[in-house]
Coordinates of N, CA, C and O in Angstrom, one line a residue:
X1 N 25.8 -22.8 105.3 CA 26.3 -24.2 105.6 C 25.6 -24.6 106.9 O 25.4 -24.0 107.9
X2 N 25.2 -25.8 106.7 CA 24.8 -26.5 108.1 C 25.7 -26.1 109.4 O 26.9 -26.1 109.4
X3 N 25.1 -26.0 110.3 CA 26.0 -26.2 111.7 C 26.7 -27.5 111.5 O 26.0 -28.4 111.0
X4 N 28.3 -27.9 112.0 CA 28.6 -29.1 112.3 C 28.5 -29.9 113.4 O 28.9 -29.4 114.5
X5 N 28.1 -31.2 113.4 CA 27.7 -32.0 114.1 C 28.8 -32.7 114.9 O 28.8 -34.0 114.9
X6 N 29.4 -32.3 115.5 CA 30.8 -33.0 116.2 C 30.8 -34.0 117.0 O 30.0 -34.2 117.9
X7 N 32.0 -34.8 116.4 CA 32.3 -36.0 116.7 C 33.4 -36.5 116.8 O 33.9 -36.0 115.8
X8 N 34.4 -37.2 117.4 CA 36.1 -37.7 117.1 C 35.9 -38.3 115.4 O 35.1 -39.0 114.8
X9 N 37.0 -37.6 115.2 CA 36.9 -38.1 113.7 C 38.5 -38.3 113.1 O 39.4 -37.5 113.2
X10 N 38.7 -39.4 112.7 CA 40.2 -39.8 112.1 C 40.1 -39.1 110.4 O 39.5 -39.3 109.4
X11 N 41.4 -37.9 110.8 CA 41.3 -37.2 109.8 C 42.2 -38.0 108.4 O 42.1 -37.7 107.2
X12 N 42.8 -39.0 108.9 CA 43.4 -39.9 108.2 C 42.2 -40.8 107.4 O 42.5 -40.9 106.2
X13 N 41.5 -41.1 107.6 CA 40.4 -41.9 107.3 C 39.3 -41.1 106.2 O 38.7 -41.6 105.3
X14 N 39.4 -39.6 106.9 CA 39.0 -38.5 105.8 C 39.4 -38.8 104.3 O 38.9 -39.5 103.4
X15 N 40.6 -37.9 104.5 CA 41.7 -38.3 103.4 C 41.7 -39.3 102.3 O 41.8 -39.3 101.1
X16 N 41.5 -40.3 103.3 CA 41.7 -41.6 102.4 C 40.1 -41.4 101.5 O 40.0 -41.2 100.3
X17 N 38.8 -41.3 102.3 CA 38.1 -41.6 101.4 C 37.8 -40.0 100.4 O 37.0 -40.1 99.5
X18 N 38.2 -39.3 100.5 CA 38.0 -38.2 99.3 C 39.3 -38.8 98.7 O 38.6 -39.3 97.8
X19 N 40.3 -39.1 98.5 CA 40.7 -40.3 97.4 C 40.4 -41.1 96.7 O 40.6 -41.2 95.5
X20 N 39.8 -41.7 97.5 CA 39.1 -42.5 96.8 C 38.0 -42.4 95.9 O 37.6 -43.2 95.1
X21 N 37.5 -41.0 96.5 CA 36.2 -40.4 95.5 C 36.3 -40.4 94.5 O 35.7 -41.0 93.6
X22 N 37.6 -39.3 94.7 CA 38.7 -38.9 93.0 C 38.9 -39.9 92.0 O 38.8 -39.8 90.8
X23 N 39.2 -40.8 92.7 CA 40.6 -42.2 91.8 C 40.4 -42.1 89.9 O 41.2 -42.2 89.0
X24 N 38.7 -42.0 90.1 CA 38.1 -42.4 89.1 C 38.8 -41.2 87.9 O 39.7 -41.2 87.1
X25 N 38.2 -40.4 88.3 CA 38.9 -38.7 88.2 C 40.0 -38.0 87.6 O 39.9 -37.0 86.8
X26 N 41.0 -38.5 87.9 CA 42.5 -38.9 88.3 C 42.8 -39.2 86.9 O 43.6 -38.6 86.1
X27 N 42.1 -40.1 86.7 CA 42.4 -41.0 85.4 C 41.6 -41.1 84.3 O 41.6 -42.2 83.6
X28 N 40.7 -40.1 84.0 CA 39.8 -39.6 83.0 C 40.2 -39.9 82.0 O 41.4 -39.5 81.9
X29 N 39.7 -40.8 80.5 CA 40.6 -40.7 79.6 C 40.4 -39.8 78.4 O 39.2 -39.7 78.1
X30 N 41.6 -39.0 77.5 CA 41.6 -38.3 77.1 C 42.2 -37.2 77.5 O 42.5 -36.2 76.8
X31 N 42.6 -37.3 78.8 CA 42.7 -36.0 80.1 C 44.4 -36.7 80.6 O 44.6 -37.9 80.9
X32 N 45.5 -35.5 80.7 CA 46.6 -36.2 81.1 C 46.5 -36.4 82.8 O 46.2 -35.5 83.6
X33 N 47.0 -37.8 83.0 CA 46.6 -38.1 84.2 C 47.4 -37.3 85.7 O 48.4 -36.6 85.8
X34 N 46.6 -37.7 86.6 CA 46.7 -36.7 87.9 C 47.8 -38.1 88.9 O 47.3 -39.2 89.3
X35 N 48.9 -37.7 89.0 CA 49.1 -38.8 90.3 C 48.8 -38.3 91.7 O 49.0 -37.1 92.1
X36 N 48.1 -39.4 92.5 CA 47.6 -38.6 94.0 C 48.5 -39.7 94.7 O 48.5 -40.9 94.5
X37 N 49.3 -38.8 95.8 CA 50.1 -39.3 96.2 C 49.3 -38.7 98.1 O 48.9 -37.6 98.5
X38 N 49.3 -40.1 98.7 CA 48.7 -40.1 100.0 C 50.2 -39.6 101.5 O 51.2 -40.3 101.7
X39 N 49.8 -38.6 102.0 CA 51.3 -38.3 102.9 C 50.6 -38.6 104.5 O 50.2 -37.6 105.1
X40 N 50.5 -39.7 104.9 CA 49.5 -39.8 106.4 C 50.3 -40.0 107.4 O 51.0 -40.9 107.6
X41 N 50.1 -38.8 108.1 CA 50.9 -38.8 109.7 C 50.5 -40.2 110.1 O 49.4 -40.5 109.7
X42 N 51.2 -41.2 110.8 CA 51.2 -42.0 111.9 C 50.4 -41.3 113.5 O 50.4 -40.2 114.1
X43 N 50.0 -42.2 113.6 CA 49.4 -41.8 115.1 C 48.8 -40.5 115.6 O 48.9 -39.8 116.6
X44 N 48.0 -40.4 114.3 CA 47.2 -39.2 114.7 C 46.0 -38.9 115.3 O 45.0 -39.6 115.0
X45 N 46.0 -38.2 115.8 CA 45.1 -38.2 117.0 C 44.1 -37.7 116.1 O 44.4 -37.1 115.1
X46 N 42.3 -38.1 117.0 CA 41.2 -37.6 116.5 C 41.4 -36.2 116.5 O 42.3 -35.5 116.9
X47 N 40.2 -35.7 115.7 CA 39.6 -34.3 115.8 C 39.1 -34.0 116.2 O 39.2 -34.7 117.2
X48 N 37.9 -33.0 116.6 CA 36.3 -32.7 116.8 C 35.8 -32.1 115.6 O 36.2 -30.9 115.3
X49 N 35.1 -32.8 115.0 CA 34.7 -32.7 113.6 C 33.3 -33.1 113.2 O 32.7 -33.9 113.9
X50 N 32.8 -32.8 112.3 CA 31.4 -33.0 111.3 C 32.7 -34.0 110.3 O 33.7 -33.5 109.8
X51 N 32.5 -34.8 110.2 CA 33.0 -35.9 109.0 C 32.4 -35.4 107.6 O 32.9 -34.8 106.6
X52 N 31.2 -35.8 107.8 CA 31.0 -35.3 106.0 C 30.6 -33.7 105.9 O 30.1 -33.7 104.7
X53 N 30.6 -32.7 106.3 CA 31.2 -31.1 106.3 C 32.6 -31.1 105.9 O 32.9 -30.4 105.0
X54 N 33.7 -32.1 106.6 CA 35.5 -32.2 106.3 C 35.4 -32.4 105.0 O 35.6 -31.6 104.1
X55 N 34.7 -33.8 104.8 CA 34.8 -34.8 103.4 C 34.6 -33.7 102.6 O 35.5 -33.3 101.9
X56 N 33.4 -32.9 102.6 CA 33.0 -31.9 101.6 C 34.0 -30.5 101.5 O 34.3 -30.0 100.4
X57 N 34.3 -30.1 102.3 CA 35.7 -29.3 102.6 C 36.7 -29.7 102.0 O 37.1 -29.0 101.1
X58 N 37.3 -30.7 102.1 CA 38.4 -31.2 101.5 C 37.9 -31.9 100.0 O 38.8 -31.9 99.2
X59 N 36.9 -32.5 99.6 CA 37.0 -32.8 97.9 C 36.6 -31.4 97.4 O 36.7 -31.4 96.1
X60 N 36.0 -30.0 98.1 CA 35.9 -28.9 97.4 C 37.8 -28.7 97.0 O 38.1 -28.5 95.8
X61 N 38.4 -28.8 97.8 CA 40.1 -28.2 97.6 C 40.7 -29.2 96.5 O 41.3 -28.8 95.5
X62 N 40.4 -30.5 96.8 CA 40.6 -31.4 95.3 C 40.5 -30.8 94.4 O 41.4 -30.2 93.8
X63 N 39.0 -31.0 94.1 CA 38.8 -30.3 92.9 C 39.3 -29.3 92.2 O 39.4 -29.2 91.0
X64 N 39.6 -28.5 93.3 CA 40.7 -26.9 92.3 C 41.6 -27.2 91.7 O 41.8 -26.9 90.6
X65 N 42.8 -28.3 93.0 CA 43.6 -28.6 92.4 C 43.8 -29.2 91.4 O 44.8 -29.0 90.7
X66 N 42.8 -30.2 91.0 CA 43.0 -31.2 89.7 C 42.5 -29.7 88.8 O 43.0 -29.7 87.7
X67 N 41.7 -28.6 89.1 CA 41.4 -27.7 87.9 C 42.8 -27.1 87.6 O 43.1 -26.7 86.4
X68 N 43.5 -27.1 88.5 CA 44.8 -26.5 88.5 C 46.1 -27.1 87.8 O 47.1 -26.4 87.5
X69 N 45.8 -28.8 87.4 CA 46.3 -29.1 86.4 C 45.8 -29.8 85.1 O 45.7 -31.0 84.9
X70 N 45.5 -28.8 84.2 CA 45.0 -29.5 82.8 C 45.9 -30.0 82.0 O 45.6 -30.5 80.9
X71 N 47.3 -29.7 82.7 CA 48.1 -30.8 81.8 C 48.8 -32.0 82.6 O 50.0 -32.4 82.5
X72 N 48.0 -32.4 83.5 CA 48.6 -33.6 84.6 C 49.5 -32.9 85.5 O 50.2 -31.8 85.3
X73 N 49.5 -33.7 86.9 CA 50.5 -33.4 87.8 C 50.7 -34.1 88.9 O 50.8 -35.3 88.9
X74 N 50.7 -33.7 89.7 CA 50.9 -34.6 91.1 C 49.9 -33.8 92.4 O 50.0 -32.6 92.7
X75 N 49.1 -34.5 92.8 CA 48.1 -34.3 94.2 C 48.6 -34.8 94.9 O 48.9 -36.0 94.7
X76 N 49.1 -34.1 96.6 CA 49.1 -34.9 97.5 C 48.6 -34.2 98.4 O 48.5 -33.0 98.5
X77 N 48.2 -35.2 99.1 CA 47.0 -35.0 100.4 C 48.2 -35.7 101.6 O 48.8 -36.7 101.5
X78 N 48.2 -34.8 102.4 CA 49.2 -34.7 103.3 C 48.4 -34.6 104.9 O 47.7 -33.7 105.3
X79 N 48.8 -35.7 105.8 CA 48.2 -35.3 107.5 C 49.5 -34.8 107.9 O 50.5 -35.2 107.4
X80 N 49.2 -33.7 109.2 CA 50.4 -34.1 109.9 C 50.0 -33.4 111.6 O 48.8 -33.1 111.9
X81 N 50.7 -33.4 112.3 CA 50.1 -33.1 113.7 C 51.1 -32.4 114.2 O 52.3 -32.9 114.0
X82 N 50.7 -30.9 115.2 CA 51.9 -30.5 115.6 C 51.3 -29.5 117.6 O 50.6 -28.5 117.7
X83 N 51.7 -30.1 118.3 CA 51.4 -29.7 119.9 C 49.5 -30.1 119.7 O 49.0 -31.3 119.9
X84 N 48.5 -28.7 119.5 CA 47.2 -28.8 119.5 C 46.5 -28.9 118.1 O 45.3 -29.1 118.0
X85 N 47.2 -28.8 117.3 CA 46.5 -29.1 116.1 C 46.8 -30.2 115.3 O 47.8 -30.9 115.5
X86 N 46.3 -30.3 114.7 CA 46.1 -31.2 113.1 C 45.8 -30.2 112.1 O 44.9 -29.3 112.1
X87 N 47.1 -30.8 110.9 CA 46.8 -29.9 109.6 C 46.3 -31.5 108.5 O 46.5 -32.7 108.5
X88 N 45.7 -30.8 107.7 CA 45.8 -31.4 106.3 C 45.6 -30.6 105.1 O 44.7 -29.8 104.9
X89 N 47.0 -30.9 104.1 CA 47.3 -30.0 103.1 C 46.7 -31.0 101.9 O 46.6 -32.2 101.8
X90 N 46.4 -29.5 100.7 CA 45.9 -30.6 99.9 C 47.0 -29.6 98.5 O 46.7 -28.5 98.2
X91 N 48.2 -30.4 98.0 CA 48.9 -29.4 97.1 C 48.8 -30.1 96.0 O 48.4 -31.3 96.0
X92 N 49.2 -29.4 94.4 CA 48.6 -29.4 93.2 C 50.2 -28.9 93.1 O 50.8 -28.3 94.0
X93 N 50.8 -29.3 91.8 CA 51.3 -29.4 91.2 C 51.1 -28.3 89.6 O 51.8 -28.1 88.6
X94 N 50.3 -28.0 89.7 CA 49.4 -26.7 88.8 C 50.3 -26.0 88.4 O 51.5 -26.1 88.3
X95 N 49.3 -24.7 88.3 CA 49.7 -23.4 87.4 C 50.0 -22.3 88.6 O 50.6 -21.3 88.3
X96 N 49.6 -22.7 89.9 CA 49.8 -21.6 90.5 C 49.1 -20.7 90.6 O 48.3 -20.5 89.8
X97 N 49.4 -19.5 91.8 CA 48.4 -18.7 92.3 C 49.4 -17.1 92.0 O 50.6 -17.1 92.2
X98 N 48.8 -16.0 91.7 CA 49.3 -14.8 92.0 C 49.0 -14.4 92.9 O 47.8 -14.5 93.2
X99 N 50.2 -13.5 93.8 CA 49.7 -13.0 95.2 C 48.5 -12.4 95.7 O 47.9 -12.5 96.8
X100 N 48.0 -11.5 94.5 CA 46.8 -11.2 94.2 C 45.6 -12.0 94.3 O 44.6 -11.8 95.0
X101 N 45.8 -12.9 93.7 CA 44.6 -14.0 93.5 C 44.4 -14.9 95.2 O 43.4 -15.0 95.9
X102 N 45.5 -15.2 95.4 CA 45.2 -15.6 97.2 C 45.7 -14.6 98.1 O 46.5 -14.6 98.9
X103 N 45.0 -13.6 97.7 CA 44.9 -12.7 98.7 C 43.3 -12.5 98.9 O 42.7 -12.0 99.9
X104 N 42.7 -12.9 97.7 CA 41.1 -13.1 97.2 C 40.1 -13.9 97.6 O 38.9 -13.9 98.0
X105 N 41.2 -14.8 97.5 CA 40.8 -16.2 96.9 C 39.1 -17.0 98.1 O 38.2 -17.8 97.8
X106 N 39.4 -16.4 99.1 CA 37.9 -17.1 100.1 C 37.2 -15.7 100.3 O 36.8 -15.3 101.4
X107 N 37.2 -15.1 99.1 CA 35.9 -14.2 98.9 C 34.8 -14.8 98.3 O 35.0 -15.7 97.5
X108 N 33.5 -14.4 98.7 CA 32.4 -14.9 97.9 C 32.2 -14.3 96.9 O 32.0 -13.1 96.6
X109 N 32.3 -15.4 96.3 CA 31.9 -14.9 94.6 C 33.2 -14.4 93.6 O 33.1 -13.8 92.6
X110 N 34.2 -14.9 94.1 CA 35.6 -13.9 93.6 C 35.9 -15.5 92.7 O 35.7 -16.6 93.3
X111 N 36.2 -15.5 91.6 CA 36.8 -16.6 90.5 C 37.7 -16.4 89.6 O 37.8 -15.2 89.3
X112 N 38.4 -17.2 89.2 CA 39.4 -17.1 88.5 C 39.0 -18.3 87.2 O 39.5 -18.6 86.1
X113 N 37.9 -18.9 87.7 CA 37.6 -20.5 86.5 C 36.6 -19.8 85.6 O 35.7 -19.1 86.1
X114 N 36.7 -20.0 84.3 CA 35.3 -20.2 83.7 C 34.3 -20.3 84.1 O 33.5 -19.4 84.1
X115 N 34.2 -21.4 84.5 CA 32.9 -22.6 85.2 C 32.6 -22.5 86.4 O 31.7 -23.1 86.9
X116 N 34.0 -21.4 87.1 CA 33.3 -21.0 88.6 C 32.1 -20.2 89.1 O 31.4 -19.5 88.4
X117 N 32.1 -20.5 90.3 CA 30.6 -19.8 90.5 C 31.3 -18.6 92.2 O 30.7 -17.7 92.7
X118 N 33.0 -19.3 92.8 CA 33.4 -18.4 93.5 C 32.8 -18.6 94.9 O 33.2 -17.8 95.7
X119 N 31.9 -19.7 95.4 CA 31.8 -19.8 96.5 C 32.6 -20.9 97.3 O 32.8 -21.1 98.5
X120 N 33.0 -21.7 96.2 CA 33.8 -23.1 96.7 C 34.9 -23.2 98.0 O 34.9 -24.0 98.9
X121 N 35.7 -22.1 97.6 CA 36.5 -21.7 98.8 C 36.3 -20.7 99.8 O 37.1 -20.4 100.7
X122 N 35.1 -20.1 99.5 CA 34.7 -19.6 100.7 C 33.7 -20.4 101.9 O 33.5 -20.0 103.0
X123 N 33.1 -21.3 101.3 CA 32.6 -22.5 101.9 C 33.2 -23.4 102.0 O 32.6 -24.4 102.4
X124 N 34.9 -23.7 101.8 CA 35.7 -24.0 102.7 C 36.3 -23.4 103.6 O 36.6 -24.1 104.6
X125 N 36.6 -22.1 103.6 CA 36.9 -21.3 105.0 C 35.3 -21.3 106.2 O 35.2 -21.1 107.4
X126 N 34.4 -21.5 105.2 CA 33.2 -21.4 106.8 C 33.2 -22.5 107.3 O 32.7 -22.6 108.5
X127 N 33.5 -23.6 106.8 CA 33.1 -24.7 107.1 C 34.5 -24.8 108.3 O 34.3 -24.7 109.5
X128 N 35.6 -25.1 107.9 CA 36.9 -24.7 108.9 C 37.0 -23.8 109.8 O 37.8 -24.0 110.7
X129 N 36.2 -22.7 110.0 CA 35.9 -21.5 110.7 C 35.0 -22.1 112.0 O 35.2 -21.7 113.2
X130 N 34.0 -23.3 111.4 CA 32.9 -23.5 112.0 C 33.4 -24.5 113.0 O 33.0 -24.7 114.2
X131 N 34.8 -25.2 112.3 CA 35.2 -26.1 113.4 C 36.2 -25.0 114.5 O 36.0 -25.8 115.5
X132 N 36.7 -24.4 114.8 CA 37.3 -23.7 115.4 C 38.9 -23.7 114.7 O 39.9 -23.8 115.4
X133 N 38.9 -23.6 113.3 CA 40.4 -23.7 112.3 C 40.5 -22.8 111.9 O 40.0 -21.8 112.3
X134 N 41.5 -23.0 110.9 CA 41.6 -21.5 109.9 C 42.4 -22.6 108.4 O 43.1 -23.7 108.5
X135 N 41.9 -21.8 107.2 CA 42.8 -22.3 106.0 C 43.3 -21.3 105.4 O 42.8 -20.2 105.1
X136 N 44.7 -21.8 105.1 CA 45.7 -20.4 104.6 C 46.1 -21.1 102.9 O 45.7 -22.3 102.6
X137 N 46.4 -20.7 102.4 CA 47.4 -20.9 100.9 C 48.9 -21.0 100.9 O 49.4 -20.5 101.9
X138 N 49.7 -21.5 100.1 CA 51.1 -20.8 99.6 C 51.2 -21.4 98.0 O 51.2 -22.6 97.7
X139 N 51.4 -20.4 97.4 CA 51.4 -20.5 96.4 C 52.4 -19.9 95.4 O 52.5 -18.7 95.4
X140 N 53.2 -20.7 94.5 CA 54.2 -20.0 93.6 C 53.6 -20.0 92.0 O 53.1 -21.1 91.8
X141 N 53.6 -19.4 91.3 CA 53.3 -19.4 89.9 C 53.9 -19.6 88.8 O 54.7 -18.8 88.3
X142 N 53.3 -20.8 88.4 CA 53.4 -22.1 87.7 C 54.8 -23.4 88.3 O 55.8 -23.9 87.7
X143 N 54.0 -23.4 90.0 CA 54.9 -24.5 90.4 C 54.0 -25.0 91.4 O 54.3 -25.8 92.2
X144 N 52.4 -24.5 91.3 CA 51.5 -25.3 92.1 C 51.1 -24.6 93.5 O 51.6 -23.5 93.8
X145 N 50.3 -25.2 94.3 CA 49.6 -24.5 95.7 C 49.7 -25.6 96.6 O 49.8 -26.8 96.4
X146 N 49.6 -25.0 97.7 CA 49.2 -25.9 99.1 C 48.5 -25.0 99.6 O 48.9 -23.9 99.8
X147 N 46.9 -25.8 99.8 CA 45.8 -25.4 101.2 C 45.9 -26.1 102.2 O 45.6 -27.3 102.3
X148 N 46.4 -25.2 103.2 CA 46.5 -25.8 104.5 C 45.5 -25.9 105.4 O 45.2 -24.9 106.0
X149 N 44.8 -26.8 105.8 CA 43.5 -26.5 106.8 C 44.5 -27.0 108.4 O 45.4 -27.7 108.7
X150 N 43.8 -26.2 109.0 CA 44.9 -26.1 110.8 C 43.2 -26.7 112.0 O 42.3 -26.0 112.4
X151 N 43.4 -27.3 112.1 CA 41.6 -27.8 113.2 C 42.7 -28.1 114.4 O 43.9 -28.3 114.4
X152 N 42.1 -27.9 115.4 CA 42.3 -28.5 116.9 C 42.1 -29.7 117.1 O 41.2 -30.1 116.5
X153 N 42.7 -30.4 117.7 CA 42.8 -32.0 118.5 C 41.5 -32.0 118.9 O 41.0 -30.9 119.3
X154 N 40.8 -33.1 118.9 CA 39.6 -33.5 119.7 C 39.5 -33.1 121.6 O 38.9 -33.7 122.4
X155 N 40.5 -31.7 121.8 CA 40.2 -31.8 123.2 C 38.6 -30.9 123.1 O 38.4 -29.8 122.8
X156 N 38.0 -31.7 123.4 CA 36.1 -31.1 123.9 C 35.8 -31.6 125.2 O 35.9 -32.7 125.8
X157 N 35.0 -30.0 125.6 CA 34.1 -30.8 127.0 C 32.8 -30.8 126.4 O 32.2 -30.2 125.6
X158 N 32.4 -31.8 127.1 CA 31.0 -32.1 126.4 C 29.7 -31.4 127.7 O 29.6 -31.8 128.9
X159 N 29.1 -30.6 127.1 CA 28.3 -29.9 128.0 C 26.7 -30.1 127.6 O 26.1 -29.8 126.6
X160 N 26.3 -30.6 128.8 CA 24.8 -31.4 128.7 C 23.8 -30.1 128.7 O 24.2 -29.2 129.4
X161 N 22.6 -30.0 128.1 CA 21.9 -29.2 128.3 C 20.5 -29.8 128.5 O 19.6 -29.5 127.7
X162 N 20.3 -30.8 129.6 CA 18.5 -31.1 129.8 C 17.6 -30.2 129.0 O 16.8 -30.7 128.2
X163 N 17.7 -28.8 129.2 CA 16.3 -28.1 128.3 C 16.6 -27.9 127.2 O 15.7 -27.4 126.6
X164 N 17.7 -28.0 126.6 CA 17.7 -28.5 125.2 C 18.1 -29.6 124.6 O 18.6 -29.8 123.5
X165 N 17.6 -30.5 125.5 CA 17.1 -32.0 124.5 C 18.7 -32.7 124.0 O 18.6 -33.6 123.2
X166 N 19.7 -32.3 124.5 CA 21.1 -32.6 124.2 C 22.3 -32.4 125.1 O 22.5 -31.8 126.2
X167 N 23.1 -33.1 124.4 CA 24.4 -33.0 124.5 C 25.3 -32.0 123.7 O 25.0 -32.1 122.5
X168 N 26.3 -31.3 123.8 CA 27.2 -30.2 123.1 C 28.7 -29.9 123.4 O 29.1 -29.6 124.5
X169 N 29.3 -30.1 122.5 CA 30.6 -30.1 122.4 C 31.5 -28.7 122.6 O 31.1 -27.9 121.8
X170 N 32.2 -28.4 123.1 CA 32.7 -26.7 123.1 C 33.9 -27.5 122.9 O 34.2 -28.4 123.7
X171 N 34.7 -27.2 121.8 CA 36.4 -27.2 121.8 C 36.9 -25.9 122.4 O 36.4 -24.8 122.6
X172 N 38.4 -26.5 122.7 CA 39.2 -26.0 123.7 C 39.3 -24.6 123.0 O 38.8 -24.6 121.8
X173 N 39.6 -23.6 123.4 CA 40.6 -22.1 122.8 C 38.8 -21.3 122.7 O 38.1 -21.3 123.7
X174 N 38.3 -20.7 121.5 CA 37.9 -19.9 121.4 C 36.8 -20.5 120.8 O 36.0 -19.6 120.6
X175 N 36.1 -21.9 120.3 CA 35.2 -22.5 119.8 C 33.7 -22.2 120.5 O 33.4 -22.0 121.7
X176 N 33.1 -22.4 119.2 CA 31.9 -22.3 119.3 C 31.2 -23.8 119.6 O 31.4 -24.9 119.0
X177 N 30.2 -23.5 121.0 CA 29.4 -24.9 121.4 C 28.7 -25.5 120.3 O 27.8 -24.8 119.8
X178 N 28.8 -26.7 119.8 CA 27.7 -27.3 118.5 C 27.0 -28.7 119.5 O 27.3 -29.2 120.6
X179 N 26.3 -29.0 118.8 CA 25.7 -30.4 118.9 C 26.7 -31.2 118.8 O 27.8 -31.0 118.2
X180 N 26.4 -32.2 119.5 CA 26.9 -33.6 119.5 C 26.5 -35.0 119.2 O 25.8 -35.5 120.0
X181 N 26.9 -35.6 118.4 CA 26.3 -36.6 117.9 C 27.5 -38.3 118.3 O 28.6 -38.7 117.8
X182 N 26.6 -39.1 119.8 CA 27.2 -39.5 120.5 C 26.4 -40.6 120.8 O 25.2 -40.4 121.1
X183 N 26.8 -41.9 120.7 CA 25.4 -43.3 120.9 C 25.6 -43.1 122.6 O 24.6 -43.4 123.3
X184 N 27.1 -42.5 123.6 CA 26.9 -42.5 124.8 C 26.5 -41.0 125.7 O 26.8 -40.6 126.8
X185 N 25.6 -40.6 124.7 CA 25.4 -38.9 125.5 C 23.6 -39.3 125.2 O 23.1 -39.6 124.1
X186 N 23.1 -39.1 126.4 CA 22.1 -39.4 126.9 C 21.8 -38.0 127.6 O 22.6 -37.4 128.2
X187 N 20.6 -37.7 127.4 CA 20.0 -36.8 128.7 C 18.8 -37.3 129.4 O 18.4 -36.6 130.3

């Protein structure tokens, strides 16, 4: 995966557009339909984020879920914020997970689909990893999943480096320094 490019990012704004991606999706015909039901915290604070790394993070977790219901069900994409973090859950109404299987599940190469290839969710854990997050599971079988992604608040210091040609973001706690992509960071 690319390094992410950090920036304040409204994770509500995320959300909405991998919704929108789907919509079409959702309502495939032939295919019993998906209701996607939007759950968006109020007043939530930016992130420090790569936007389209998230976007791609979060329509990879879509997609399972709608694999997760081939006989229709309910998607909701859920923000919520709690002290330093921001979560967004993405739950499926599905078939469900055995303890087994998300105990697995962000192994590379580990599948449960046909048509999987097994890296999908492990390139959602690097990508979340890369922001300084973590994504967990809960899952009951055949009553559906929730992936939870957990990111830190946009607290960043932004640390200039003249001999390298930039500007760099370190989030708070234990994060790793990335690039910053900023029209007011100048060197």
């Amino acid at each position: 995966m690319p390094q992410p490019h950090l920036q304040s990012v409204d994770l509500n704004e995320v959300v909405q557009n991998v919704a929108r991606l789907f919509q079409a999706q959702l309502h495939t015909p032939g295919r019993p339909p998906i209701e996607c039901r939007l759950e968006l915290a109020e007043s939530m604070e930016p992130v420090a984020a790569d936007p389209e790394l998230m976007h791609r993070a979060l329509s990879n977790l879509v997609l399972n879920a709608m694999d997760a219901m081939p006989e229709g069900g309910v998607l909701t994409l859920r923000t919520r914020h709690h002290d330093d973090r921001a979560f967004v859950e993405v739950s499926d109404t599905g078939t469900g997970l055995t303890p087994e299987e998300c105990e697995r599940l962000f192994t590379p190469y580990y599948t449960s689909k046909a048509h999987g290839t097994g890296l999908g969710l492990a390139m959602v854990q690097s990508v979340v990893s890369d922001h300084g997050g973590r994504v967990s599971v809960r899952s009951e079988s055949e009553r559906g999943s929730t992936f939870i992604v957990e990111l830190p608040k946009a607290g960043l210091r932004m640390i200039c480096h003249p001999e390298r040609s930039g500007c760099f973001a370190k989030p708070s706690g234990n994060g790793v320094e990335r690039p910053l992509l900023s029209e007011s960071c100048r060197v």
